Short mmCIF file of C-alpha atoms in Angstrom, two decimals:
data_model
loop_
_atom_site.label_atom_id
_atom_site.label_comp_id
_atom_site.label_asym_id
_atom_site.label_seq_id
_atom_site.Cartn_x
_atom_site.Cartn_y
_atom_site.Cartn_z
CA MET I 1 0.00 0.00 0.00
CA GLY I 2 1.00 3.63 -0.23
CA LEU I 3 0.88 5.63 2.96
CA ILE I 4 2.36 9.10 3.19
CA THR I 5 1.93 11.06 6.40
CA VAL I 6 2.58 14.78 6.28
CA SER I 7 3.10 16.59 9.55
CA GLY I 8 3.92 20.21 10.24
CA GLU I 9 3.82 23.04 12.69
CA PRO I 10 0.96 25.56 12.72
CA GLY I 11 1.31 27.94 9.81
CA SER I 12 3.61 25.66 7.82
CA HIS I 13 0.85 24.89 5.28
CA HIS I 14 1.64 21.19 5.54
CA GLU I 15 -2.01 20.40 4.82
CA GLU I 16 -1.72 22.13 1.47
CA VAL I 17 1.42 20.12 0.70
CA ALA I 18 -0.47 16.95 1.63
CA ARG I 19 -3.40 17.90 -0.57
CA LEU I 20 -1.25 18.68 -3.60
CA THR I 21 0.71 15.47 -3.08
CA ALA I 22 -2.50 13.46 -2.93
CA GLN I 23 -3.67 15.13 -6.16
CA ARG I 24 -0.42 14.36 -7.92
CA LEU I 25 -0.33 10.73 -6.83
CA GLN I 26 -4.10 10.28 -7.03
CA PHE I 27 -4.09 9.09 -3.44
CA GLU I 28 -6.95 9.75 -1.05
CA LEU I 29 -6.33 12.65 1.30
CA VAL I 30 -7.25 12.19 4.93
CA ASN I 31 -6.85 15.48 6.75
CA ASP I 32 -7.64 16.32 10.34
CA SER I 33 -11.27 17.23 9.69
CA ARG I 34 -11.91 14.17 7.53
CA LEU I 35 -10.31 11.91 10.12
CA SER I 36 -12.38 13.52 12.89
CA ALA I 37 -15.54 12.95 10.84
CA MET I 38 -14.63 9.30 10.36
CA ILE I 39 -13.88 8.84 14.05
CA ALA I 40 -17.30 10.31 14.81
CA GLU I 41 -18.88 7.97 12.25
CA GLU I 42 -17.11 4.98 13.75
CA PHE I 43 -17.57 5.68 17.44
CA GLY I 44 -20.35 8.28 17.59
CA ALA I 45 -20.00 12.04 17.78
CA ASP I 46 -20.36 12.06 21.55
CA ALA I 47 -18.32 8.97 22.32
CA GLY I 48 -15.99 10.88 24.65
CA LEU I 49 -12.94 8.91 23.62
CA PRO I 50 -9.99 9.24 25.99
CA ASP I 51 -7.05 11.20 24.57
CA ARG I 52 -4.69 8.28 25.02
CA ALA I 53 -6.94 6.12 22.83
CA TRP I 54 -6.84 8.60 19.93
CA ARG I 55 -3.80 7.18 18.17
CA HIS I 56 -5.24 3.66 18.24
CA VAL I 57 -8.65 4.85 17.11
CA ALA I 58 -7.12 6.75 14.21
CA ALA I 59 -4.74 3.92 13.32
CA HIS I 60 -7.58 1.42 13.36
CA ILE I 61 -9.57 3.42 10.82
CA LEU I 62 -6.60 4.19 8.60
CA ALA I 63 -5.36 0.60 8.52
CA ARG I 64 -8.78 -0.51 7.32
CA LEU I 65 -8.95 2.23 4.68
CA ALA I 66 -5.49 1.28 3.48
CA THR I 67 -6.81 -2.03 2.21
CA GLU I 68 -8.89 -0.08 -0.32
CA HIS I 69 -7.02 3.18 -0.91
CA HIS I 70 -3.56 4.64 -1.10
CA LEU I 71 -3.49 7.40 1.48
CA VAL I 72 -1.93 10.75 2.25
CA VAL I 73 -2.63 11.56 5.88
CA ALA I 74 -2.25 15.07 7.30
CA ALA I 75 -3.24 14.96 10.95
CA PRO I 76 -1.36 16.08 14.05
CA GLY I 77 0.95 13.31 15.24
CA ALA I 78 0.36 11.22 12.10
CA GLU I 79 4.02 10.16 12.18
CA LEU I 80 3.34 8.33 15.44
CA LEU I 81 0.28 6.38 14.40
CA PHE I 82 1.91 3.12 13.38
CA ARG I 83 4.92 1.01 14.15
CA ASN I 84 6.59 -1.10 11.46
CA PHE I 85 4.02 -0.22 8.86
CA PRO I 86 5.04 -1.39 5.38
CA ASN I 87 5.88 1.15 2.69
CA TRP I 88 5.25 4.27 4.71
CA LEU I 89 6.76 7.66 3.94
CA ARG I 90 6.81 10.04 6.90
CA VAL I 91 7.19 13.68 5.95
CA GLU I 92 7.60 16.80 8.01
CA VAL I 93 7.12 20.32 6.64
CA VAL I 94 8.92 23.06 8.51
CA ALA I 95 8.84 26.79 7.90
CA PRO I 96 10.75 29.72 9.37
CA GLU I 97 8.82 31.66 11.98
CA PRO I 98 8.29 34.75 9.78
CA ARG I 99 6.61 32.60 7.15
CA ARG I 100 4.40 30.90 9.69
CA VAL I 101 3.53 34.23 11.27
CA GLY I 102 2.69 35.49 7.79
CA ALA I 103 0.34 32.56 7.24
CA LEU I 104 -1.56 33.46 10.39
CA MET I 105 -1.70 37.12 9.39
CA ILE I 106 -3.75 36.02 6.42
CA ASP I 107 -5.71 33.16 7.91
CA ARG I 108 -6.80 35.23 10.91
CA GLY I 109 -6.63 38.76 9.55
CA LEU I 110 -4.02 39.86 12.10
CA GLU I 111 -1.14 42.29 12.06
CA ARG I 112 2.29 40.82 12.53
CA ALA I 113 2.61 41.29 16.32
CA ALA I 114 -0.81 39.77 17.01
CA ALA I 115 -0.12 36.93 14.57
CA ARG I 116 3.15 36.15 16.36
CA GLN I 117 1.31 35.92 19.66
CA SER I 118 -1.40 33.79 18.11
CA LEU I 119 1.23 31.45 16.67
CA GLY I 120 2.73 31.02 20.15
CA GLU I 121 -0.69 30.11 21.53
CA LEU I 122 -1.33 27.63 18.74
CA GLU I 123 2.03 25.98 19.27
CA THR I 124 1.34 25.64 22.98
CA ALA I 125 -2.08 24.12 22.30
CA ARG I 126 -0.56 21.74 19.76
CA ARG I 127 2.14 20.63 22.23
CA GLN I 128 -0.46 20.04 24.94
CA GLU I 129 -2.63 18.01 22.58
CA ARG I 130 0.38 15.97 21.54
CA LYS I 131 1.29 15.32 25.15
CA ARG I 132 -2.26 14.18 25.92
CA ARG I 133 -2.52 11.93 22.88
CA PHE I 134 0.98 10.58 22.48
CA GLY I 135 2.68 11.23 25.82
CA ARG I 136 5.40 13.34 24.22
CA VAL I 137 5.63 16.99 23.32
CA THR I 138 8.11 17.03 20.47
CA ALA I 139 8.81 14.95 17.39
CA PRO I 140 12.50 14.13 16.96
CA ALA I 141 13.92 14.36 13.45
CA THR I 142 14.45 10.59 13.39
CA LEU I 143 10.69 10.08 13.26
CA PHE I 144 10.65 11.42 9.70
CA ASP I 145 12.00 10.09 6.43
CA ILE I 146 11.89 13.48 4.74
CA THR I 147 11.88 17.01 6.13
CA LEU I 148 11.02 19.85 3.76
CA ASN I 149 11.67 23.51 4.47
CA SER I 150 9.17 25.87 2.90
CA GLU I 151 11.52 28.84 3.11
CA ALA I 152 12.77 28.17 -0.39
CA LEU I 153 10.17 25.72 -1.66
CA ASP I 154 6.54 26.45 -2.27
CA SER I 155 3.81 23.87 -1.67
CA GLU I 156 3.70 22.81 -5.30
CA GLN I 157 7.44 22.17 -5.41
CA MET I 158 7.30 20.20 -2.18
CA ALA I 159 4.46 18.09 -3.57
CA ALA I 160 6.53 17.43 -6.70
CA LEU I 161 9.46 16.30 -4.53
CA LEU I 162 7.22 13.99 -2.55
CA GLU I 163 5.78 12.53 -5.72
CA GLU I 164 9.30 11.74 -6.85
CA ALA I 165 10.22 10.40 -3.41
CA ALA I 166 7.20 8.09 -3.55
CA ARG I 167 8.43 6.78 -6.91
CA ILE I 168 11.98 6.26 -5.66
CA ARG I 169 10.73 4.53 -2.55
CA GLY I 170 8.56 2.28 -4.70
CA VAL I 171 5.37 3.36 -2.97
CA LEU I 172 3.50 3.46 -6.25
CA GLU I 173 4.44 -0.07 -7.24
CA GLN I 174 3.13 -1.63 -4.08
CA GLY I 175 -0.42 -2.86 -3.99
CA LEU I 176 -2.91 -1.99 -1.33
CA LEU I 177 -2.41 -3.26 2.18
CA SER I 178 -3.26 -6.96 2.14
CA SER I 179 -6.15 -8.17 4.21
CA SER I 180 -3.86 -10.39 6.26
CA ALA I 181 -1.43 -7.52 6.99
CA ALA I 182 -4.37 -5.32 7.90
CA ALA I 183 -5.78 -8.03 10.16
CA GLN I 184 -2.44 -8.33 11.92
CA ILE I 185 -2.27 -4.58 12.51
CA GLN I 186 -5.91 -4.46 13.56
CA PHE I 187 -5.35 -7.22 16.10
CA GLN I 188 -2.65 -5.21 17.84
CA ILE I 189 -4.76 -2.07 17.73
CA ARG I 190 -7.86 -3.82 19.09
CA LEU I 191 -5.80 -5.04 22.05
CA GLN I 192 -4.79 -1.43 22.75
CA LEU I 193 -8.37 -0.18 22.36
CA ALA I 194 -9.70 -2.91 24.65
CA ARG I 195 -7.67 -1.36 27.46
CA HIS I 196 -9.86 1.70 27.08
CA GLY I 197 -13.02 -0.37 26.81
CA ILE I 198 -13.46 0.57 23.15
CA ALA I 199 -14.68 -1.81 20.45
CA PRO I 200 -14.56 -0.39 16.93
CA ALA I 201 -17.65 -0.86 14.80
CA GLY I 202 -15.92 -0.85 11.40
CA LYS I 203 -18.36 1.67 9.93
CA ALA I 204 -16.20 4.60 8.83
CA SER I 205 -15.42 4.72 5.13
CA LEU I 206 -13.97 7.07 2.54
CA LYS I 207 -16.53 8.36 0.12
CA ARG I 208 -15.26 9.01 -3.37
CA ASN I 209 -16.24 12.26 -5.02
CA GLN I 210 -18.84 11.60 -7.65
CA PHE I 211 -20.27 14.89 -8.72
CA SER I 212 -23.96 14.88 -9.42
CA HIS I 213 -23.74 17.86 -11.80
CA PRO I 214 -20.97 19.11 -14.15
CA SER I 215 -21.13 22.54 -12.51
CA GLU I 216 -19.85 20.94 -9.31
CA GLU I 217 -16.82 19.61 -11.12
CA ILE I 218 -16.08 23.06 -12.57
CA PHE I 219 -16.37 24.56 -9.11
CA ALA I 220 -14.07 21.86 -7.69
CA ASN I 221 -11.54 22.66 -10.43
CA LEU I 222 -11.70 26.34 -9.49
CA LEU I 223 -11.05 25.51 -5.85
CA ASP I 224 -8.15 23.28 -6.84
CA PHE I 225 -6.73 26.02 -9.04
CA TYR I 226 -6.78 28.47 -6.15
CA ARG I 227 -5.30 25.86 -3.79
CA ILE I 228 -8.36 25.78 -1.59
CA ALA I 229 -9.05 22.56 0.27
CA TRP I 230 -12.52 21.13 -0.21
CA GLU I 231 -14.61 18.12 0.61
CA TYR I 232 -17.59 17.00 -1.42
CA GLU I 233 -20.83 16.47 0.47
CA PRO I 234 -19.15 15.45 3.73
CA HIS I 235 -21.94 16.56 6.06
CA SER I 236 -25.69 15.98 6.13
CA PHE I 237 -27.88 18.04 8.40
CA PRO I 238 -31.26 16.63 9.45
CA ILE I 239 -33.90 19.33 9.02
CA GLN I 240 -37.15 17.45 9.57
CA TRP I 241 -38.11 14.69 12.00
CA ASP I 242 -41.23 12.70 12.76
CA ARG I 243 -42.74 12.49 16.24
CA GLU I 244 -40.49 9.57 17.17
CA GLY I 245 -37.45 11.61 16.29
CA LYS I 246 -36.75 9.72 13.07
CA VAL I 247 -35.12 11.90 10.44
CA LEU I 248 -37.51 12.57 7.57
CA GLU I 249 -35.39 14.98 5.59
CA ALA I 250 -31.78 16.08 5.60
CA PHE I 251 -29.85 18.70 3.67
CA THR I 252 -26.38 17.96 2.31
CA PRO I 253 -24.48 21.02 1.06
CA ASP I 254 -22.33 20.32 -1.99
CA PHE I 255 -18.97 21.45 -0.66
CA TYR I 256 -17.25 21.97 2.64
CA LEU I 257 -14.18 24.21 2.80
CA PRO I 258 -12.41 23.14 6.02
CA GLU I 259 -9.98 26.08 6.11
CA PHE I 260 -12.92 28.47 6.39
CA ASP I 261 -15.37 26.15 8.12
CA MET I 262 -17.79 27.00 5.32
CA HIS I 263 -20.30 25.01 3.31
CA VAL I 264 -21.09 25.96 -0.27
CA GLU I 265 -24.27 24.98 -2.07
CA LEU I 266 -24.43 25.35 -5.86
CA THR I 267 -27.87 25.91 -7.29
CA THR I 268 -27.71 25.92 -11.04
CA MET I 269 -31.43 25.43 -11.57
CA LYS I 270 -33.54 28.39 -12.60
CA GLN I 271 -34.41 30.93 -9.92
CA SER I 272 -38.09 30.03 -10.17
CA LEU I 273 -37.28 26.46 -9.16
CA VAL I 274 -35.13 27.21 -6.16
CA THR I 275 -37.91 28.12 -3.73
CA ARG I 276 -37.95 24.68 -2.18
CA LYS I 277 -34.22 24.59 -1.81
CA ASN I 278 -34.25 28.07 -0.28
CA HIS I 279 -36.77 26.83 2.25
CA LYS I 280 -34.46 23.97 3.19
CA ILE I 281 -31.49 26.29 3.55
CA LYS I 282 -33.53 28.65 5.70
CA LEU I 283 -34.50 25.71 7.91
CA LEU I 284 -30.89 24.63 8.13
CA LYS I 285 -29.80 28.11 9.19
CA THR I 286 -32.50 28.22 11.85
CA ILE I 287 -31.75 24.79 13.28
CA TYR I 288 -27.96 25.09 12.96
CA PRO I 289 -27.14 28.79 13.37
CA GLN I 290 -23.47 27.91 13.81
CA VAL I 291 -23.27 26.41 10.30
CA ASN I 292 -21.74 28.78 7.82
CA ILE I 293 -23.24 28.25 4.36
CA GLN I 294 -22.88 30.23 1.14
CA VAL I 295 -25.38 29.60 -1.65
CA PHE I 296 -24.36 30.11 -5.25
CA TYR I 297 -27.40 30.64 -7.43
CA GLN I 298 -27.42 30.17 -11.19
CA LYS I 299 -26.68 33.85 -11.78
CA ASP I 300 -23.80 33.86 -9.29
CA PHE I 301 -22.33 30.77 -10.84
CA GLN I 302 -22.68 32.10 -14.37
CA ASN I 303 -20.90 35.31 -13.38
CA LEU I 304 -18.17 33.34 -11.67
CA ILE I 305 -17.44 31.17 -14.66
CA PHE I 306 -17.86 34.13 -16.98
CA LYS I 307 -15.12 35.89 -15.06
CA HIS I 308 -12.88 32.85 -15.35
CA GLY I 309 -13.45 32.50 -19.06
CA LEU I 310 -15.47 29.32 -18.76
CA ALA I 311 -18.68 30.59 -20.31
CA GLU I 312 -18.41 28.18 -23.22
CA ARG I 313 -18.14 25.20 -20.91
CA ALA I 314 -21.00 26.52 -18.83
CA ALA I 315 -23.20 26.82 -21.89
CA GLN I 316 -22.91 23.07 -22.27
CA LEU I 317 -24.23 22.41 -18.78
CA MET K 1 -12.08 56.19 -25.47
CA SER K 2 -15.08 57.41 -27.43
CA SER K 3 -17.93 58.69 -25.29
CA GLN K 4 -20.33 56.46 -27.20
CA GLN K 5 -21.39 53.53 -25.03
CA PRO K 6 -20.52 50.05 -26.30
CA PRO K 7 -23.70 48.11 -27.18
CA ILE K 8 -22.95 45.36 -24.66
CA LEU K 9 -23.55 47.78 -21.78
CA GLU K 10 -26.79 47.70 -19.85
CA ARG K 11 -26.17 50.80 -17.74
CA ILE K 12 -23.47 52.89 -16.17
CA LEU K 13 -22.98 51.95 -12.52
CA PHE K 14 -20.47 54.63 -11.52
CA THR K 15 -19.60 57.70 -13.55
CA GLU K 16 -16.08 58.99 -13.98
CA GLU K 17 -16.82 61.83 -11.54
CA GLN K 18 -18.20 59.48 -8.90
CA ILE K 19 -15.13 57.26 -9.20
CA GLN K 20 -12.69 60.15 -8.91
CA GLN K 21 -14.50 61.57 -5.90
CA ARG K 22 -14.55 58.23 -4.10
CA ILE K 23 -10.90 57.56 -4.87
CA LYS K 24 -10.02 60.92 -3.30
CA GLU K 25 -11.89 59.95 -0.13
CA VAL K 26 -10.25 56.53 0.11
CA ALA K 27 -6.82 58.01 -0.63
CA ALA K 28 -7.32 60.41 2.30
CA GLU K 29 -8.13 57.47 4.59
CA ILE K 30 -5.03 55.62 3.42
CA SER K 31 -2.83 58.71 3.85
CA GLU K 32 -4.08 59.07 7.41
CA LYS K 33 -3.73 55.43 8.36
CA TYR K 34 -0.22 55.00 6.92
CA ARG K 35 1.25 58.32 8.02
CA ASP K 36 4.87 57.79 9.18
CA ARG K 37 4.88 54.22 7.87
CA ASN K 38 6.54 52.55 4.86
CA LEU K 39 3.61 52.19 2.50
CA LYS K 40 3.96 50.13 -0.62
CA LEU K 41 1.12 49.78 -3.10
CA ILE K 42 1.14 46.48 -4.96
CA GLY K 43 -1.06 46.35 -8.02
CA VAL K 44 -2.39 43.14 -9.48
CA LEU K 45 -2.02 43.20 -13.24
CA LYS K 46 -3.83 44.03 -15.35
CA GLY K 47 -7.13 45.11 -13.87
CA SER K 48 -5.82 47.32 -11.07
CA VAL K 49 -3.55 49.52 -13.20
CA PHE K 50 -6.08 52.32 -13.75
CA PHE K 51 -7.24 52.30 -10.14
CA LEU K 52 -3.74 52.13 -8.65
CA THR K 53 -2.56 55.04 -10.77
CA ALA K 54 -5.52 57.22 -9.83
CA LEU K 55 -5.26 56.22 -6.17
CA ALA K 56 -1.52 56.81 -5.88
CA ARG K 57 -1.88 60.32 -7.30
CA GLU K 58 -4.35 61.21 -4.55
CA ILE K 59 -2.37 59.74 -1.65
CA SER K 60 -0.57 62.52 0.18
CA ILE K 61 2.25 60.50 1.78
CA PRO K 62 5.26 59.00 -0.04
CA VAL K 63 4.49 55.58 -1.49
CA LYS K 64 6.37 52.88 -3.32
CA ILE K 65 4.71 51.01 -6.16
CA ASP K 66 5.19 47.51 -7.48
CA PHE K 67 3.17 45.07 -9.57
CA LEU K 68 2.56 41.38 -9.83
CA ALA K 69 0.45 39.11 -11.99
CA ILE K 70 -0.94 35.63 -11.56
CA SER K 71 -1.65 32.86 -14.01
CA SER K 72 -5.17 32.63 -15.38
CA PHE K 73 -7.54 29.74 -14.90
CA ALA K 74 -9.00 30.39 -18.33
CA ASN K 75 -5.60 30.08 -19.99
CA SER K 76 -4.93 26.68 -18.50
CA VAL K 77 -4.84 23.89 -21.01
CA GLY K 78 -6.38 20.53 -20.09
CA THR K 79 -6.51 20.17 -16.34
CA PRO K 80 -6.47 23.62 -14.78
CA GLY K 81 -3.32 23.13 -12.71
CA LEU K 82 -2.59 25.64 -9.99
CA VAL K 83 -2.60 29.38 -9.69
CA ARG K 84 0.93 30.76 -9.60
CA ILE K 85 2.77 34.06 -9.83
CA ALA K 86 3.19 34.89 -13.51
CA LYS K 87 5.04 38.15 -12.87
CA ASP K 88 6.66 38.64 -9.48
CA LEU K 89 7.47 41.81 -7.59
CA ASP K 90 10.62 43.62 -8.58
CA GLU K 91 11.67 44.21 -4.96
CA GLY K 92 11.19 42.60 -1.55
CA ILE K 93 8.58 43.78 0.94
CA GLU K 94 10.21 42.89 4.24
CA GLY K 95 9.30 45.38 6.96
CA GLU K 96 7.00 47.34 4.67
CA ASP K 97 3.33 48.11 5.08
CA VAL K 98 1.82 46.52 2.02
CA LEU K 99 -1.48 47.51 0.50
CA LEU K 100 -2.59 45.10 -2.18
CA VAL K 101 -4.53 47.13 -4.74
CA GLU K 102 -7.23 45.21 -6.57
CA ASP K 103 -9.80 46.19 -9.17
CA ILE K 104 -12.39 43.88 -7.68
CA VAL K 105 -12.70 41.38 -4.85
CA ASP K 106 -15.52 38.87 -5.15
CA THR K 107 -14.98 35.25 -4.09
CA GLY K 108 -11.71 36.21 -2.41
CA PHE K 109 -9.88 33.31 -4.11
CA THR K 110 -7.30 35.45 -5.89
CA SER K 111 -6.79 37.82 -2.98
CA ARG K 112 -6.24 35.00 -0.54
CA TYR K 113 -3.61 33.37 -2.72
CA LEU K 114 -1.79 36.67 -3.18
CA LEU K 115 -1.96 37.54 0.50
CA GLN K 116 -0.63 34.12 1.45
CA THR K 117 2.22 34.52 -0.97
CA LEU K 118 3.08 38.03 0.20
CA ALA K 119 2.66 37.23 3.89
CA GLY K 120 5.55 34.80 3.72
CA ARG K 121 7.90 37.60 2.66
CA GLY K 122 7.93 39.38 6.02
CA PRO K 123 5.86 42.54 5.51
CA ASN K 124 5.07 44.61 8.56
CA SER K 125 1.39 44.64 7.64
CA LEU K 126 -0.75 43.48 4.77
CA ALA K 127 -4.17 44.75 3.72
CA ILE K 128 -6.34 45.12 0.66
CA CYS K 129 -7.65 48.21 -1.07
CA THR K 130 -10.16 47.47 -3.77
CA LEU K 131 -12.03 49.61 -6.24
CA LEU K 132 -15.04 47.29 -6.19
CA ASP K 133 -16.15 44.88 -3.50
CA ARG K 134 -18.71 42.29 -4.50
CA THR K 135 -19.49 40.89 -1.07
CA PRO K 136 -22.50 38.74 -2.06
CA ARG K 137 -20.10 36.36 -3.78
CA ARG K 138 -17.51 36.20 -1.03
CA ILE K 139 -16.42 32.70 -0.09
CA VAL K 140 -13.00 33.35 1.38
CA GLN K 141 -12.90 36.13 3.96
CA VAL K 142 -10.00 38.45 3.21
CA PRO K 143 -9.04 41.69 4.98
CA VAL K 144 -10.50 44.35 2.70
CA GLU K 145 -9.55 47.45 4.62
CA PHE K 146 -10.36 50.04 1.97
CA ARG K 147 -13.06 49.85 -0.66
CA CYS K 148 -14.42 52.45 -3.02
CA PHE K 149 -17.73 50.82 -3.90
CA GLU K 150 -19.74 47.77 -2.96
CA ILE K 151 -21.47 46.39 -6.02
CA PRO K 152 -24.32 43.98 -6.70
CA ASP K 153 -23.74 40.57 -8.19
CA ARG K 154 -23.55 41.67 -11.82
CA PHE K 155 -20.76 41.47 -14.37
CA VAL K 156 -19.11 44.87 -14.65
CA ILE K 157 -16.51 46.39 -16.96
CA GLY K 158 -14.54 49.60 -17.25
CA PHE K 159 -11.88 51.44 -15.25
CA GLY K 160 -9.57 48.44 -15.57
CA LEU K 161 -12.15 45.67 -15.58
CA ASP K 162 -12.41 43.77 -18.83
CA TYR K 163 -14.57 41.53 -20.92
CA LYS K 164 -12.30 39.35 -23.07
CA GLN K 165 -9.50 41.87 -22.46
CA LEU K 166 -11.60 44.75 -23.85
CA TYR K 167 -13.17 47.82 -22.25
CA ARG K 168 -10.55 48.30 -19.53
CA ASN K 169 -10.08 51.84 -20.84
CA LEU K 170 -13.63 53.00 -20.17
CA GLY K 171 -13.52 55.91 -17.74
CA TYR K 172 -16.65 54.71 -15.97
CA ILE K 173 -17.85 51.37 -14.57
CA ALA K 174 -20.80 49.76 -16.30
CA VAL K 175 -22.97 46.69 -15.99
CA MET K 176 -22.85 44.35 -18.94
CA LYS K 177 -26.02 43.09 -20.52
CA PRO K 178 -26.83 39.52 -19.45
CA ALA K 179 -25.44 36.95 -21.88
#
């Protein structure tokens, strides 16, 4: 199987490197938010898993996925998830402090001094989380096969290097993780989880992106072009229940942009036909006021693709 | 350009006089905010050229000027690839107060990429000044500190904004007829 884990400090943009690497190699990307969603799917959103069980919980899910997919994993502490895992490339992305401070200036709209302080707080939080989950604060250099410095390399160049490293290492020639190897790993992990009284259900899975409309693919291409991470239909929100509490209707926004905690719904049908969808979105906003959703109507979408010179493609939709 | 309106125009959104007046007001705000600081205006080619020039002439403090350009999604062949810097700055920006000057901010995609790129080069501060702000289409929140006009979700041209590379040289900003 192919497994590449990409770790990095806050502001190092290691998730972007992981995403671009996954695109180049056509591996499945499992980032922090996707992994959290799968853990919730496997164990329940309110399972209250102990911190010390996290690595085993995550490893259990990833080992199972690895029998069906080649993976690029970008989650904190990913380099510590397995021991003696076959054909695994562990990558660390580092960046000089000014660059990481700069990243926070943009991501959080801060001036340099405030961004520097914010970076310090994030690093402290990350260390504490690492200590809780893995019992250690730092990651020694020997835990990584490759360390990339983004001072001179941009994310695209780093992804190109990792693609080449994967070739040299023979990651691409290996098949998926065999069932027997996965079973062996799972056995060890289940023993660890049993100590915490946890029995995995084997439910979590990776859903492949199958766009239901060509406009969604165009939008996904735009996001890729602008290096914006996205997930396709990752969340469904129940909006109507019967008296017994059974979900009668749910709304699933088309895209989720994890960096901005934002959902995007594309509505390319005519304005006169969107009343029902608008009603659903209004319900969603009422029931889940914390959910950030942006709706792109036909006119918005046409203007967007017009601006990007894609009007001819849009005319074919 | 001839005063005769191109037939593709639906209506004029902002006249030349309105634009000049608003630019003066925004330039005064910028001059006040960046007094005694190292202000550098960075224009994004090509759309911001007209706006940056008009803005710089109204700013009352010394400013440096530089330009950059990014690759176009429309020009990509086959798979769209990735946005990248097509023309980089001529000089560094370390320790400077950078104001990215845009013709229009809508989704925020372009601005975010540019800000991320510039932020890594050690500026003292980084903000955006835009001629037009189309907030209804915003997906990525970016720090737009100065804006001349908020506009509705319509396709506009003029004063630097183009349709198939034409009409940038209109002195006013106009709404195009729906396709």
